[in-house]
C-alpha positions in Angstrom: 0.2 0.0 -0.1 0.9 3.5 -0.8 1.5 6.2 0.6 1.6 10.3 0.5 3.5 11.0 3.9 6.8 8.2 4.4 8.4 8.4 7.6 11.8 7.8 8.5 13.2 4.3 7.5 12.9 2.6 11.0 12.4 -1.0 13.1 9.9 -3.7 10.0 8.0 -6.5 11.0 7.4 -9.3 12.2 7.7 -13.1 10.1 6.3 -16.1 12.1 6.5 -19.7 11.3 6.3 -22.7 12.2 9.0 -24.7 13.0 10.5 -28.2 15.3 12.5 -26.8 18.2 15.9 -24.5 18.0 18.6 -23.1 21.3 17.6 -20.1 22.0 18.9 -17.4 24.0 18.0 -15.4 26.9 16.3 -12.0 26.0 12.6 -12.6 26.0 8.9 -10.3 25.0 5.5 -10.8 25.2 3.3 -11.7 22.6 3.2 -8.5 19.9 6.5 -6.7 21.7 8.0 -5.0 18.9 11.9 -5.5 19.6 12.4 -2.3 19.3 11.1 1.1 18.4 6.9 1.9 19.4 4.1 0.9 17.6 2.0 4.5 16.6 -1.7 3.9 17.0 -5.6 6.1 16.5 -8.5 5.7 17.2 -11.3 5.0 14.9 -14.0 7.0 15.5 -18.1 6.3 14.9 -17.8 9.1 11.9 -14.5 7.7 9.8 -13.5 4.4 8.2 -9.8 3.3 8.5 -9.5 4.3 4.9 -10.8 7.7 5.6 -8.0 7.7 8.3 -5.0 7.0 6.3 -5.9 9.4 4.3 -6.1 12.1 6.4 -2.8 11.2 7.8 -0.9 10.4 4.7 -0.4 7.1 6.1 -2.0 3.5 8.1 -0.7 3.5 11.4 0.8 0.4 13.4 -2.7 0.2 15.6 -6.3 1.2 15.2 -8.5 1.2 18.1 -11.9 0.9 18.7 -14.8 0.3 21.2 -17.1 -2.8 21.6 -19.3 -3.8 24.0 -18.6 -7.3 25.1 -21.8 -9.1 24.8 -21.6 -10.7 21.9 -25.0 -10.3 19.8 -25.1 -10.7 15.9 -24.8 -7.0 15.8 -21.6 -6.9 18.3 -19.7 -9.4 15.9 -21.1 -8.7 12.9 -18.8 -5.3 13.6 -16.0 -6.7 15.4 -16.1 -9.3 11.9 -15.9 -5.9 9.7 -13.5 -3.5 12.0 -10.7 -6.1 12.4 -11.1 -7.3 8.4 -10.4 -3.4 8.2 -7.4 -3.2 9.5 -5.8 -7.1 8.0 -6.1 -4.6 5.0 -3.6 -3.0 6.1 -2.1 -5.8 7.8 -2.3 -3.6 10.6 -2.7 -4.4 14.9 -5.9 -4.3 16.2 -6.8 -3.0 19.6 -10.0 -3.9 21.5 -11.3 -2.0 23.5 -14.3 -4.3 25.2 -16.8 -3.4 27.9 -18.7 -5.4 29.6 -21.3 -3.3 30.4 -23.8 -6.0 31.3 -21.5 -6.5 34.2 -19.3 -8.7 34.5 -21.2 -11.4 35.6 -22.0 -11.6 32.3 -18.7 -12.3 30.7 -19.0 -16.3 30.4 -16.0 -18.4 28.7 -18.6 -19.4 26.5 -18.1 -15.4 25.2 -14.6 -15.3 25.5 -14.4 -18.4 22.9 -16.1 -16.4 21.0 -13.9 -13.6 21.2 -10.8 -15.7 20.9 -11.8 -17.5 18.1 -13.2 -13.8 15.5 -9.4 -13.5 16.8 -8.2 -16.8 15.4 -10.7 -16.2 12.1 -8.8 -12.0 11.8 -5.0 -13.8 12.2 -5.9 -16.2 9.4 -6.6 -13.0 6.8 -3.3 -11.6 7.6 -4.2 -8.7 10.5 -1.0 -8.1 12.4 -2.0 -8.8 15.8 -4.2 -8.2 18.1 -4.7 -6.3 21.6 -7.4 -6.8 24.2 -8.3 -4.3 27.0 -10.7 -5.8 28.7 -12.4 -4.2 31.0 -10.7 -0.6 31.5 -9.5 1.9 33.8 -11.1 -1.5 36.6 -10.1 0.7 39.6 -11.9 3.5 39.2 -15.7 3.3 40.6 -17.5 4.8 36.9 -18.1 2.5 35.1 -19.8 -1.1 35.9 -17.0 -2.7 36.0 -15.0 -0.8 38.8 -13.9 -1.4 41.9 -14.7 -5.1 41.6 -10.5 -6.7 42.3 -12.1 -9.9 42.4 -14.0 -11.3 39.8 -12.0 -8.3 38.1 -9.4 -10.9 37.5 -11.4 -13.6 37.3 -12.0 -12.4 34.2 -9.1 -11.1 33.2 -8.1 -14.6 33.2 -11.2 -16.6 31.8 -11.0 -14.2 29.0 -6.7 -14.9 28.2 -6.8 -18.5 28.4 -9.3 -19.0 25.5 -7.1 -16.1 23.8 -3.9 -17.9 24.8 -5.1 -21.4 23.2 -6.9 -20.0 20.4 -4.9 -17.7 19.2 -0.9 -16.6 18.5 -0.8 -13.0 17.5 -3.5 -11.8 20.2 -1.9 -10.1 23.0 -3.8 -9.1 26.9 -3.2 -6.1 27.9 -4.1 -4.6 31.5 -4.5 -0.9 31.6 -6.0 0.6 35.1 -6.4 4.5 35.3 -3.4 6.8 36.4 -3.9 6.2 40.4 -3.7 9.7 42.0 -7.0 10.7 42.9 -7.7 6.8 43.7 -9.9 5.4 45.3 -12.0 9.0 43.1 -14.1 10.0 46.5 -17.4 7.2 45.9 -15.9 3.6 46.8 -18.0 0.7 45.4 -17.5 -2.1 47.6 -19.1 -2.3 51.1 -17.6 -1.6 54.3 -16.3 -5.5 55.6 -16.7 -7.1 51.8 -14.7 -9.0 50.7 -13.4 -6.9 47.9 -12.9 -4.1 50.0 -10.5 -5.6 52.2 -8.6 -6.6 49.2 -8.2 -2.5 48.4 -6.9 -1.5 52.5 -3.6 -2.7 51.6 -2.3 -1.4 54.1 -5.0 -2.6 56.5 -5.2 0.4 58.6 -9.4 -0.6 58.5 -9.8 2.2 55.2 -9.0 2.6 51.8 -7.3 6.0 50.9 -4.6 7.7 49.0 -2.7 5.6 50.8 -3.5 2.4 49.6 -2.2 0.9 46.0 -4.5 1.9 43.3 -3.0 -0.9 41.5 -1.7 -4.2 42.8 -5.2 -5.5 43.6 -6.1 -4.9 39.7 -2.8 -7.1 38.6 -4.4 -10.6 36.7 -1.0 -12.0 37.0 2.3 -12.2 35.0 0.9 -15.7 33.9 -2.2 -13.9 31.9 -0.4 -10.3 31.8 0.5 -9.3 27.7 1.3 -6.1 27.6 0.2 -3.8 31.0 -0.5 -0.2 30.2 -3.0 3.5 31.2 -4.8 5.6 29.2 -2.8 9.3 29.5 -4.2 12.3 29.0 -3.0 16.3 29.1 -6.9 17.2 31.0 -5.5 20.8 32.3 -3.4 22.1 35.1 -5.7 21.6 38.0 -9.3 19.4 38.7 -11.9 20.4 37.8 -11.4 20.6 33.8 -12.8 23.1 31.8 -10.1 25.9 30.2 -7.3 25.2 27.6 -4.1 25.0 29.4 -0.3 24.4 28.4 1.1 21.2 29.3 3.3 21.5 32.4 6.8 20.0 31.0 7.2 16.2 32.7 3.7 15.6 33.0 3.6 12.7 30.9 7.3 10.7 32.9 5.4 11.7 36.2 2.0 10.2 35.1 4.3 7.3 34.3 6.8 6.9 37.1 3.7 8.5 39.4 4.8 11.8 40.6 2.2 13.9 38.3 -0.1 16.0 40.3 0.6 13.3 43.2 2.2 10.2 44.7 1.5 7.5 43.6 3.9 3.9 43.4 5.8 3.8 40.2 3.7 1.9 37.6 6.7 1.9 35.1 9.2 0.1 38.2 7.0 -2.1 39.2 5.3 -3.6 35.9 8.1 -3.0 32.9 11.3 -2.7 34.7 11.3 -5.1 37.3 7.3 -7.1 35.5 9.8 -7.1 32.2 6.3 -6.2 30.5 5.7 -3.7 27.4 3.6 -0.9 28.0 0.7 0.8 25.7 -0.6 4.3 26.4 -4.2 2.8 24.9 -5.2 6.6 24.6 -3.3 9.4 24.7 -4.3 13.7 23.6 -4.5 17.3 24.7 -7.6 18.3 26.8 -8.6 21.1 23.6 -12.2 23.2 25.2 -14.0 24.4 22.0 -16.1 26.5 24.8 -13.6 28.0 26.3 -10.7 31.0 25.8 -6.9 29.9 26.7 -3.8 28.7 24.3 -4.4 28.4 20.9 -5.7 25.1 19.7 -2.6 23.9 17.9 -0.3 25.4 19.9 -1.5 23.4 22.8 -2.0 19.8 21.2 1.9 20.5 19.8 3.6 20.6 23.2 1.9 18.0 24.1 2.4 15.7 21.2 5.8 16.9 21.4 6.3 15.7 25.0 4.9 12.0 23.7 8.1 12.7 21.3 10.5 13.2 24.0 10.0 11.3 26.6 9.2 7.5 25.3 12.5 7.3 24.3 13.5 7.9 27.5 11.5 4.6 28.8 11.9 1.9 26.5 9.7 0.3 27.5 6.8 2.1 26.1 5.7 0.3 23.1 2.7 1.6 21.7 1.7 4.9 22.2 -2.3 5.5 20.7 -3.6 9.4 20.0 -7.6 9.3 21.3 -8.7 11.3 17.7 -12.5 12.2 19.1 -14.6 15.4 19.3 -17.1 15.0 21.9 -19.0 15.7 25.1 -17.5 15.5 28.3 -20.1 14.8 30.9 -16.5 15.9 33.6 -16.5 19.8 32.3 -19.7 20.5 31.8 -20.5 18.9 28.3 -18.7 20.6 26.4 -17.6 20.1 23.5 -13.9 18.9 23.5 -11.9 18.4 20.5 -9.5 15.4 20.8 -8.3 15.7 17.1 -5.2 15.8 14.9 -6.4 15.0 12.3 -9.6 16.9 11.1 -7.8 20.8 11.0 -5.2 20.8 8.1 -2.7 23.0 10.1 -2.5 20.7 13.4 -2.4 17.5 10.5 0.7 19.2 9.3 2.3 20.9 11.8 2.5 17.0 13.3 2.9 15.3 9.8 6.4 17.2 10.5 7.2 16.8 13.8 6.6 12.7 13.4 9.1 13.0 10.3 11.5 14.8 13.0 11.3 13.9 16.1 8.9 10.5 15.5 12.0 7.9 13.9 10.9 5.8 16.6 7.3 5.2 16.2 6.1 2.3 13.7 3.4 2.6 11.3 1.4 -0.3 9.6 4.3 -0.1 6.9 6.9 -1.4 9.2 4.4 -4.3 10.7 5.4 -6.1 6.5 6.3 -9.7 6.6 9.0 -10.8 5.1 8.3 -14.2 4.0 10.8 -16.9 6.0 10.7 -20.2 5.0 11.8 -23.8 6.7 13.5 -26.9 6.2 14.7 -29.8 8.3 17.8 -32.2 7.4 18.1 -34.6 9.8 18.5 -33.0 12.7 19.1 -29.6 11.4 16.6 -27.4 11.5 17.0 -24.5 8.5 15.8 -21.4 8.2 15.6 -18.7 5.1 14.5 -15.6 3.4 15.1 -13.5 1.0 17.1 -9.9 2.6 18.1 -6.5 1.4 21.4 -5.3 1.8 20.4 -2.3 3.5 18.6 -4.3 6.1 19.9 -6.1 9.6 17.8 -9.4 10.8 16.6 -10.5 14.6 15.0 -14.0 15.2 13.8 -15.2 17.9 11.4 -17.9 19.2 9.1 -19.4 21.4 7.3 -22.9 22.5 3.7 -20.9 24.3 3.7 -18.7 22.0 4.1 -16.1 25.2 7.9 -14.9 25.7 10.3 -14.3 22.7 14.0 -14.7 23.2 16.2 -13.6 21.2 18.1 -16.5 18.9 22.1 -15.2 17.9 22.6 -11.7 17.0 21.6 -9.4 14.5 22.1 -10.9 10.8 23.3 -8.6 7.6 21.6 -8.6 4.0 23.4 -9.0 1.7 20.4 -8.9 -1.4 20.2 -13.1 -1.9 19.1 -15.9 0.4 20.0 -15.9 3.6 19.6 -18.6 5.9 20.4 -19.3 9.9 20.9 -23.3 11.2 20.1 -24.9 14.7 20.1 -28.1 16.2 17.0 -29.6 16.8 15.0 -28.8 19.4 13.5 -31.8 22.1 10.0 -30.9 22.4 9.4 -30.2 18.2 7.0 -27.2 18.4 8.6 -24.7 17.9 7.7 -21.5 16.4 10.1 -18.8 14.9 9.9 -14.4 14.6 12.2 -12.4 12.0 12.2 -8.5 12.9 14.0 -6.9 10.2 16.0 -3.2 11.5 17.1 -1.0 8.3 19.4 1.8 9.2 
């Protein structure tokens, strides 16, 4: 697919091939985690299609974000299938935000397997991958699934078991809300309940800002592939409503728990210590079309420049998605808030220019195109071979459980012809290989 706007070359693509086992080295990757670089994504609102979004941007993002009611009706199945088919056409990644509006109790093994089968079908159609954000911001009190740690973890694990057993390129994302202000005034669980006791992490008989806003909701390393949060620039002080320039360092402060308060360092706990890739599942800059303040371009540009300057300091941030929507916000008196960067030509042009100049580490759909990775076996040897380019370097990874990917050896320089890598056949008989391409 040709695009009018071309980003500087960078890490490219993932290739998968089934094989018999091999000897692997130490560094592991989670499902869909790029070895280097950060996926760039956008939401796809109800008023625009993926082709329309791509036409506005002049390129296809690596990730497309959409929200779905977690209720397996015929309408939802059709909408999910159609969305994934559109993403598969550009061989990009879909980020599905699944929202159980009828309550966590309605999430069953049957519905989880239905979701997993839809994902498996999309994988068969060539989609680059699927990231599933189930019941996001579960530590808040504003959704039907909020502040129910035991039931939430049970249902997350139920869905993850189906996804991990029925798919190969679909991953589970755990994404709470940023913890400053927790427990957000109105508490859901009644005092003395099992949920209340679990949320009282410091065991002082109360649930306050001194309790951990994240850990009681964590479903476990074995079922979580990615972690993340929604990190917007709303303003400098609640209540939101005015247009205000972002404070320097606010994004880094949110990642580390120091912005507008003090909460546990999410990035240190789950990314540096836990080894999980981080997704900024939604971000944008608040611009109230009904309020005075800085110019829209100045405000939004300050925020995306902060993103471009901050992410390279946090190498486990592997995905960032812009919330490209125009909608009333109840928390801002239902004023119309324009979060978009694609609608105004001047703002869009400024974003693309800054992306070209400072966003070389960001990956687009072009970076997900798969080189063909072929396999042959001779006696006890496994041979991988692919057609190379002289301006590329190649890195192989392998996995036995489709969970952690481990690096094999060192990067291999392209020659312009066929490259081969030979390994001793292992004992498991079910290894999968992945090829990533490094361009200069």
